[in-house]
Amino acid sequence: MNKEVLLEVRHLCKQFPVKSKMLIKGGAVYAVDDVNFCIYKGETLGLVGESGCGKSTLSRSILNLIKPTSGDVIFENRNLTTMNKKEIRRQREHIRMIFQKPYGSLNPRESVKDIVSAPFSIHKSMTKQEREQEVLQLMDKVGLNTAWINRYPHEFSGGQRQRIGIARALAGNPKLIICDEPVSALDVSIQAQVLNLLKDLQQEMGLTYLFISHNLSVVRFMADRIAVMYLGSIVEMADSNTIYENSMHPYTHALLSAIPEANTKPKKERIILEGDMPSPVNPPKGCRFSTRCRYAKDICREKKPELLNVGENHLSACYLYQKGVH
């Protein structure tokens, strides 16, 4: 049985023009560079990579919060990049976002009722009483006391604020939720509660997630498939078990080697990447990772490798695993 594609990203690029006199005149920041992937209905696709690799820019480009430079975003067979503002606004009823900072993403002057009911007032023709009833149901669904409906964000803890953000994202029964580092600002004990909540909601409501994080342990718990991003490009993509047990890109190896392990396990080699990530204003000519890769050869520095199939539904952009390239 074929899986149903809910969202498809095709050759998506986002460049920001350089305005600083200190940098290259007329240049651009290559924040997202020729990204391709799809998300199947009901699954969680994890997107991982270092800070600054373009994960958040990619998510905002999908939502058209920032206009992509080129490429297509196909949601339920409709191209979001060619829609006008009114059409995009309608589509956002079906695609929602959970933000990284639970306090910064909530208006401090609005109560929980106002925050969570905002999507209803935009997208639904509902009475004030009907909106309030929906808010109460959503608060109960995410584990918030319904007696707090008239409280303000500063009266809640970080975990509770994120639950408010989740309730807002659920308003109107969306089909896709983009989770942009949804637990990175929370204490570890609270992270587990929020992650379990997201899992339960997905099963109960049939949700689809794009789950963005730099924490590979969190992504392993959440994701069915994982895409690894480096300097604006996806360098490897496969199901979760394959990424963790049989990854084929040197950058993925380095990320996995940095995951803390219990002392009872045999120590694995810690791969230390030398140098910093190259500037997105002037990325390497060939493979983006070639300046930090221990296996880099001349071809890696001259020509960017394509993201090709190296196994069953396993894609990697590395010449090490491409036949006929040495």
One Martini backbone bead per residue (centre of mass of N, CA, C, O) as a GRO file, in nm:
protein
  326
    1MET     BB    1   0.093   0.038   0.025
    2ASN     BB    2   0.068   0.361  -0.039
    3LYS     BB    3   0.171   0.656   0.057
    4GLU     BB    4   0.054   0.968   0.159
    5VAL     BB    5   0.112   1.278   0.040
    6LEU     BB    6   0.112   1.596   0.197
    7LEU     BB    7   0.421   1.702   0.157
    8GLU     BB    8   0.616   1.889  -0.095
    9VAL     BB    9   0.960   1.956  -0.162
   10ARG     BB   10   1.100   2.161  -0.440
   11HIS     BB   11   1.380   2.317  -0.484
   12LEU     BB   12   1.440   2.485  -0.229
   13CYS     BB   13   1.500   2.844  -0.192
   14LYS     BB   14   1.695   3.077   0.027
   15GLN     BB   15   1.777   3.422  -0.015
   16PHE     BB   16   1.981   3.680   0.129
   17PRO     BB   17   2.064   3.984   0.097
   18VAL     BB   18   2.350   4.176   0.104
   19LYS     BB   19   2.411   4.490   0.300
   20SER     BB   20   2.689   4.480   0.390
   21LYS     BB   21   3.003   4.636   0.346
   22MET     BB   22   3.182   4.390   0.463
   23LEU     BB   23   3.066   4.237   0.232
   24ILE     BB   24   2.956   4.112  -0.045
   25LYS     BB   25   2.870   4.269  -0.317
   26GLY     BB   26   2.568   4.131  -0.418
   27GLY     BB   27   2.521   3.914  -0.232
   28ALA     BB   28   2.434   3.599  -0.051
   29VAL     BB   29   2.237   3.409   0.165
   30TYR     BB   30   2.241   3.049   0.184
   31ALA     BB   31   2.000   2.909   0.371
   32VAL     BB   32   1.852   2.760   0.122
   33ASP     BB   33   1.962   2.467  -0.089
   34ASP     BB   34   1.804   2.257  -0.266
   35VAL     BB   35   1.531   2.128  -0.134
   36ASN     BB   36   1.421   1.776  -0.082
   37PHE     BB   37   1.090   1.656   0.017
   38CYS     BB   38   0.866   1.441   0.208
   39ILE     BB   39   0.537   1.405   0.368
   40TYR     BB   40   0.354   1.180   0.534
   41LYS     BB   41   0.069   1.077   0.642
   42GLY     BB   42   0.114   1.047   1.000
   43GLU     BB   43   0.401   1.143   1.024
   44THR     BB   44   0.751   1.190   1.134
   45LEU     BB   45   0.975   1.444   1.046
   46GLY     BB   46   1.307   1.481   1.098
   47LEU     BB   47   1.514   1.782   1.166
   48VAL     BB   48   1.868   1.809   1.150
   49GLY     BB   49   2.119   2.027   1.306
   50GLU     BB   50   2.291   2.284   1.330
   51SER     BB   51   2.320   2.586   1.413
   52GLY     BB   52   2.253   2.764   1.109
   53CYS     BB   53   2.152   2.552   0.868
   54GLY     BB   54   1.815   2.623   0.805
   55LYS     BB   55   1.560   2.510   0.951
   56SER     BB   56   1.379   2.761   1.014
   57THR     BB   57   1.375   2.876   0.729
   58LEU     BB   58   1.234   2.635   0.604
   59SER     BB   59   0.972   2.647   0.771
   60ARG     BB   60   0.896   2.943   0.682
   61SER     BB   61   0.885   2.879   0.377
   62ILE     BB   62   0.653   2.678   0.384
   63LEU     BB   63   0.452   2.904   0.517
   64ASN     BB   64   0.524   3.195   0.395
   65LEU     BB   65   0.667   3.393   0.601
   66ILE     BB   66   0.884   3.345   0.384
   67LYS     BB   67   0.991   3.401   0.071
   68PRO     BB   68   1.087   3.215  -0.165
   69THR     BB   69   1.311   3.221  -0.424
   70SER     BB   70   1.264   2.907  -0.488
   71GLY     BB   71   1.035   2.677  -0.567
   72ASP     BB   72   0.828   2.416  -0.408
   73VAL     BB   73   0.505   2.385  -0.221
   74ILE     BB   74   0.322   2.086  -0.168
   75PHE     BB   75  -0.024   2.089  -0.058
   76GLU     BB   76  -0.247   1.887  -0.147
   77ASN     BB   77  -0.177   1.963  -0.460
   78ARG     BB   78  -0.079   2.258  -0.367
   79ASN     BB   79   0.082   2.562  -0.444
   80LEU     BB   80   0.202   2.790  -0.216
   81THR     BB   81   0.400   2.981  -0.395
   82THR     BB   82   0.136   3.082  -0.593
   83MET     BB   83  -0.012   3.225  -0.381
   84ASN     BB   84  -0.198   3.433  -0.229
   85LYS     BB   85  -0.263   3.571   0.073
   86LYS     BB   86  -0.549   3.455   0.104
   87GLU     BB   87  -0.481   3.157   0.037
   88ILE     BB   88  -0.263   3.115   0.253
   89ARG     BB   89  -0.442   3.171   0.497
   90ARG     BB   90  -0.624   2.924   0.451
   91GLN     BB   91  -0.394   2.705   0.469
   92ARG     BB   92  -0.313   2.772   0.775
   93GLU     BB   93  -0.539   2.595   0.894
   94HIS     BB   94  -0.356   2.319   0.818
   95ILE     BB   95  -0.092   2.487   0.911
   96ARG     BB   96   0.119   2.468   1.190
   97MET     BB   97   0.295   2.616   1.484
   98ILE     BB   98   0.570   2.541   1.703
   99PHE     BB   99   0.765   2.712   1.915
  100GLN     BB  100   1.053   2.746   2.095
  101LYS     BB  101   0.944   3.001   2.261
  102PRO     BB  102   0.684   3.016   2.480
  103TYR     BB  103   0.690   3.325   2.554
  104GLY     BB  104   0.763   3.475   2.279
  105SER     BB  105   0.490   3.343   2.127
  106LEU     BB  106   0.331   3.511   2.343
  107ASN     BB  107   0.098   3.735   2.431
  108PRO     BB  108   0.110   3.917   2.729
  109ARG     BB  109  -0.190   4.069   2.674
  110GLU     BB  110  -0.306   3.779   2.659
  111SER     BB  111  -0.508   3.536   2.709
  112VAL     BB  112  -0.574   3.215   2.669
  113LYS     BB  113  -0.837   3.263   2.516
  114ASP     BB  114  -0.717   3.453   2.300
  115ILE     BB  115  -0.487   3.274   2.190
  116VAL     BB  116  -0.649   3.006   2.116
  117SER     BB  117  -0.893   3.164   1.951
  118ALA     BB  118  -0.763   3.309   1.707
  119PRO     BB  119  -0.805   3.099   1.472
  120PHE     BB  120  -1.117   3.114   1.483
  121SER     BB  121  -1.149   3.421   1.412
  122ILE     BB  122  -1.015   3.378   1.124
  123HIS     BB  123  -1.146   3.080   1.010
  124LYS     BB  124  -1.416   3.102   1.183
  125SER     BB  125  -1.776   3.084   1.225
  126MET     BB  126  -1.811   3.200   1.553
  127THR     BB  127  -1.905   3.225   1.856
  128LYS     BB  128  -1.804   3.315   2.162
  129GLN     BB  129  -1.902   3.054   2.304
  130GLU     BB  130  -1.778   2.849   2.105
  131ARG     BB  131  -1.485   2.935   2.144
  132GLU     BB  132  -1.467   2.880   2.448
  133GLN     BB  133  -1.531   2.577   2.429
  134GLU     BB  134  -1.284   2.503   2.256
  135VAL     BB  135  -1.070   2.598   2.456
  136LEU     BB  136  -1.144   2.405   2.686
  137GLN     BB  137  -1.087   2.146   2.526
  138LEU     BB  138  -0.788   2.207   2.461
  139MET     BB  139  -0.685   2.236   2.749
  140ASP     BB  140  -0.757   1.946   2.830
  141LYS     BB  141  -0.588   1.801   2.606
  142VAL     BB  142  -0.300   1.947   2.721
  143GLY     BB  143  -0.321   1.974   3.052
  144LEU     BB  144  -0.512   2.217   3.137
  145ASN     BB  145  -0.662   2.418   3.345
  146THR     BB  146  -0.974   2.562   3.288
  147ALA     BB  147  -0.951   2.789   3.517
  148TRP     BB  148  -0.709   2.943   3.333
  149ILE     BB  149  -0.840   3.105   3.086
  150ASN     BB  150  -0.775   3.417   3.219
  151ARG     BB  151  -0.485   3.395   3.199
  152TYR     BB  152  -0.142   3.478   3.178
  153PRO     BB  153   0.171   3.391   3.076
  154HIS     BB  154   0.324   3.489   3.350
  155GLU     BB  155   0.147   3.256   3.523
  156PHE     BB  156   0.344   3.049   3.388
  157SER     BB  157   0.519   2.801   3.297
  158GLY     BB  158   0.705   2.677   3.046
  159GLY     BB  159   0.535   2.418   2.998
  160GLN     BB  160   0.258   2.561   2.997
  161ARG     BB  161   0.312   2.750   2.761
  162GLN     BB  162   0.355   2.524   2.553
  163ARG     BB  163   0.066   2.416   2.580
  164ILE     BB  164  -0.062   2.668   2.467
  165GLY     BB  165   0.079   2.649   2.190
  166ILE     BB  166  -0.047   2.373   2.121
  167ALA     BB  167  -0.342   2.456   2.137
  168ARG     BB  168  -0.323   2.666   1.911
  169ALA     BB  169  -0.230   2.459   1.688
  170LEU     BB  170  -0.506   2.281   1.717
  171ALA     BB  171  -0.682   2.486   1.610
  172GLY     BB  172  -0.895   2.346   1.363
  173ASN     BB  173  -0.763   2.081   1.276
  174PRO     BB  174  -0.488   2.015   1.165
  175LYS     BB  175  -0.256   1.833   0.948
  176LEU     BB  176   0.004   2.022   1.003
  177ILE     BB  177   0.296   2.030   1.223
  178ILE     BB  178   0.544   2.262   1.313
  179CYS     BB  179   0.831   2.176   1.511
  180ASP     BB  180   1.035   2.430   1.658
  181GLU     BB  181   1.200   2.348   1.906
  182PRO     BB  182   0.975   2.267   2.149
  183VAL     BB  183   1.205   2.172   2.405
  184SER     BB  184   1.480   2.343   2.435
  185ALA     BB  185   1.355   2.554   2.673
  186LEU     BB  186   1.333   2.304   2.859
  187ASP     BB  187   1.326   2.099   3.092
  188VAL     BB  188   1.388   1.770   3.096
  189SER     BB  189   1.130   1.675   3.248
  190ILE     BB  190   0.935   1.841   3.057
  191GLN     BB  191   1.007   1.728   2.783
  192ALA     BB  192   0.878   1.446   2.817
  193GLN     BB  193   0.586   1.546   2.848
  194VAL     BB  194   0.562   1.692   2.572
  195LEU     BB  195   0.637   1.454   2.388
  196ASN     BB  196   0.407   1.266   2.483
  197LEU     BB  197   0.183   1.457   2.399
  198LEU     BB  198   0.245   1.464   2.095
  199LYS     BB  199   0.205   1.162   2.052
  200ASP     BB  200  -0.088   1.140   2.151
  201LEU     BB  201  -0.209   1.348   1.952
  202GLN     BB  202  -0.133   1.203   1.692
  203GLN     BB  203  -0.300   0.947   1.746
  204GLU     BB  204  -0.579   1.087   1.805
  205MET     BB  205  -0.567   1.309   1.534
  206GLY     BB  206  -0.377   1.243   1.285
  207LEU     BB  207  -0.101   1.371   1.277
  208THR     BB  208   0.152   1.581   1.126
  209TYR     BB  209   0.517   1.605   1.141
  210LEU     BB  210   0.764   1.864   1.171
  211PHE     BB  211   1.070   1.791   1.341
  212ILE     BB  212   1.276   2.027   1.501
  213SER     BB  213   1.630   1.959   1.580
  214HIS     BB  214   1.951   1.913   1.770
  215ASN     BB  215   1.832   1.659   1.922
  216LEU     BB  216   1.878   1.323   1.865
  217SER     BB  217   1.721   1.188   2.097
  218VAL     BB  218   1.451   1.325   2.043
  219VAL     BB  219   1.419   1.240   1.744
  220ARG     BB  220   1.417   0.934   1.790
  221PHE     BB  221   1.150   0.935   1.954
  222MET     BB  222   0.966   1.088   1.723
  223ALA     BB  223   1.076   0.970   1.451
  224ASP     BB  224   1.049   0.797   1.143
  225ARG     BB  225   1.210   1.018   0.993
  226ILE     BB  226   1.536   1.153   0.871
  227ALA     BB  227   1.684   1.479   0.825
  228VAL     BB  228   2.001   1.605   0.727
  229MET     BB  229   2.147   1.927   0.794
  230TYR     BB  230   2.381   2.139   0.590
  231LEU     BB  231   2.416   2.443   0.490
  232GLY     BB  232   2.106   2.423   0.344
  233SER     BB  233   2.141   2.102   0.317
  234ILE     BB  234   2.065   1.779   0.238
  235VAL     BB  235   2.268   1.477   0.324
  236GLU     BB  236   2.041   1.295   0.478
  237MET     BB  237   1.794   1.012   0.436
  238ALA     BB  238   1.586   0.823   0.670
  239ASP     BB  239   1.510   0.614   0.879
  240SER     BB  240   1.570   0.610   1.205
  241ASN     BB  241   1.730   0.340   1.232
  242THR     BB  242   1.928   0.390   0.998
  243ILE     BB  243   2.065   0.644   1.104
  244TYR     BB  244   2.165   0.509   1.383
  245GLU     BB  245   2.290   0.225   1.247
  246ASN     BB  246   2.345   0.329   0.907
  247SER     BB  247   2.510   0.566   0.841
  248MET     BB  248   2.657   0.763   0.532
  249HIS     BB  249   2.752   1.036   0.670
  250PRO     BB  250   2.997   1.216   0.822
  251TYR     BB  251   2.808   1.415   0.967
  252THR     BB  252   2.628   1.208   1.105
  253HIS     BB  253   2.851   1.071   1.262
  254ALA     BB  254   2.922   1.320   1.435
  255LEU     BB  255   2.648   1.361   1.568
  256LEU     BB  256   2.624   1.076   1.699
  257SER     BB  257   2.896   1.092   1.870
  258ALA     BB  258   2.762   1.331   2.065
  259ILE     BB  259   2.593   1.137   2.215
  260PRO     BB  260   2.508   1.063   2.514
  261GLU     BB  261   2.616   0.798   2.739
  262ALA     BB  262   2.619   0.548   2.926
  263ASN     BB  263   2.874   0.395   3.113
  264THR     BB  264   2.788   0.091   3.035
  265LYS     BB  265   2.881   0.165   2.764
  266PRO     BB  266   3.067   0.156   2.508
  267LYS     BB  267   3.301   0.346   2.380
  268LYS     BB  268   3.295   0.585   2.138
  269GLU     BB  269   3.389   0.762   1.886
  270ARG     BB  270   3.486   1.098   1.887
  271ILE     BB  271   3.391   1.338   1.654
  272ILE     BB  272   3.594   1.608   1.564
  273LEU     BB  273   3.523   1.908   1.435
  274GLU     BB  274   3.693   2.117   1.235
  275GLY     BB  275   3.602   2.404   1.270
  276ASP     BB  276   3.373   2.594   1.108
  277MET     BB  277   3.111   2.684   0.958
  278PRO     BB  278   3.061   2.801   0.679
  279SER     BB  279   2.968   3.057   0.495
  280PRO     BB  280   2.660   3.135   0.339
  281VAL     BB  281   2.791   3.353   0.147
  282ASN     BB  282   3.057   3.138   0.100
  283PRO     BB  283   3.033   2.854  -0.013
  284PRO     BB  284   3.136   2.577  -0.111
  285LYS     BB  285   3.161   2.446  -0.423
  286GLY     BB  286   3.101   2.175  -0.328
  287CYS     BB  287   3.089   2.026  -0.064
  288ARG     BB  288   2.985   2.162   0.230
  289PHE     BB  289   3.170   1.947   0.416
  290SER     BB  290   3.475   1.945   0.307
  291THR     BB  291   3.618   2.140   0.531
  292ARG     BB  292   3.545   1.893   0.773
  293CYS     BB  293   3.639   1.634   0.622
  294ARG     BB  294   3.832   1.338   0.645
  295TYR     BB  295   3.741   1.226   0.331
  296ALA     BB  296   3.825   1.439   0.145
  297LYS     BB  297   3.833   1.514  -0.199
  298ASP     BB  298   3.862   1.669  -0.491
  299ILE     BB  299   3.563   1.627  -0.582
  300CYS     BB  300   3.437   1.755  -0.323
  301ARG     BB  301   3.558   2.054  -0.399
  302GLU     BB  302   3.419   2.071  -0.705
  303LYS     BB  303   3.148   1.886  -0.652
  304LYS     BB  304   2.824   1.851  -0.585
  305PRO     BB  305   2.652   1.618  -0.435
  306GLU     BB  306   2.401   1.408  -0.467
  307LEU     BB  307   2.085   1.294  -0.362
  308LEU     BB  308   2.110   0.949  -0.320
  309ASN     BB  309   2.049   0.618  -0.351
  310VAL     BB  310   2.195   0.367  -0.099
  311GLY     BB  311   1.911   0.237  -0.038
  312GLU     BB  312   1.634   0.169   0.131
  313ASN     BB  313   1.525   0.474   0.160
  314HIS     BB  314   1.836   0.590   0.121
  315LEU     BB  315   1.987   0.907   0.149
  316SER     BB  316   2.298   1.044  -0.004
  317ALA     BB  317   2.559   1.316  -0.003
  318CYS     BB  318   2.816   1.103  -0.105
  319TYR     BB  319   3.102   0.970  -0.261
  320LEU     BB  320   3.158   0.712  -0.086
  321TYR     BB  321   2.854   0.581  -0.198
  322GLN     BB  322   2.929   0.620  -0.503
  323LYS     BB  323   2.947   0.478  -0.790
  324GLY     BB  324   3.258   0.544  -0.954
  325VAL     BB  325   3.372   0.693  -0.693
  326HIS     BB  326   3.714   0.792  -0.547
   0.00000   0.00000   0.00000
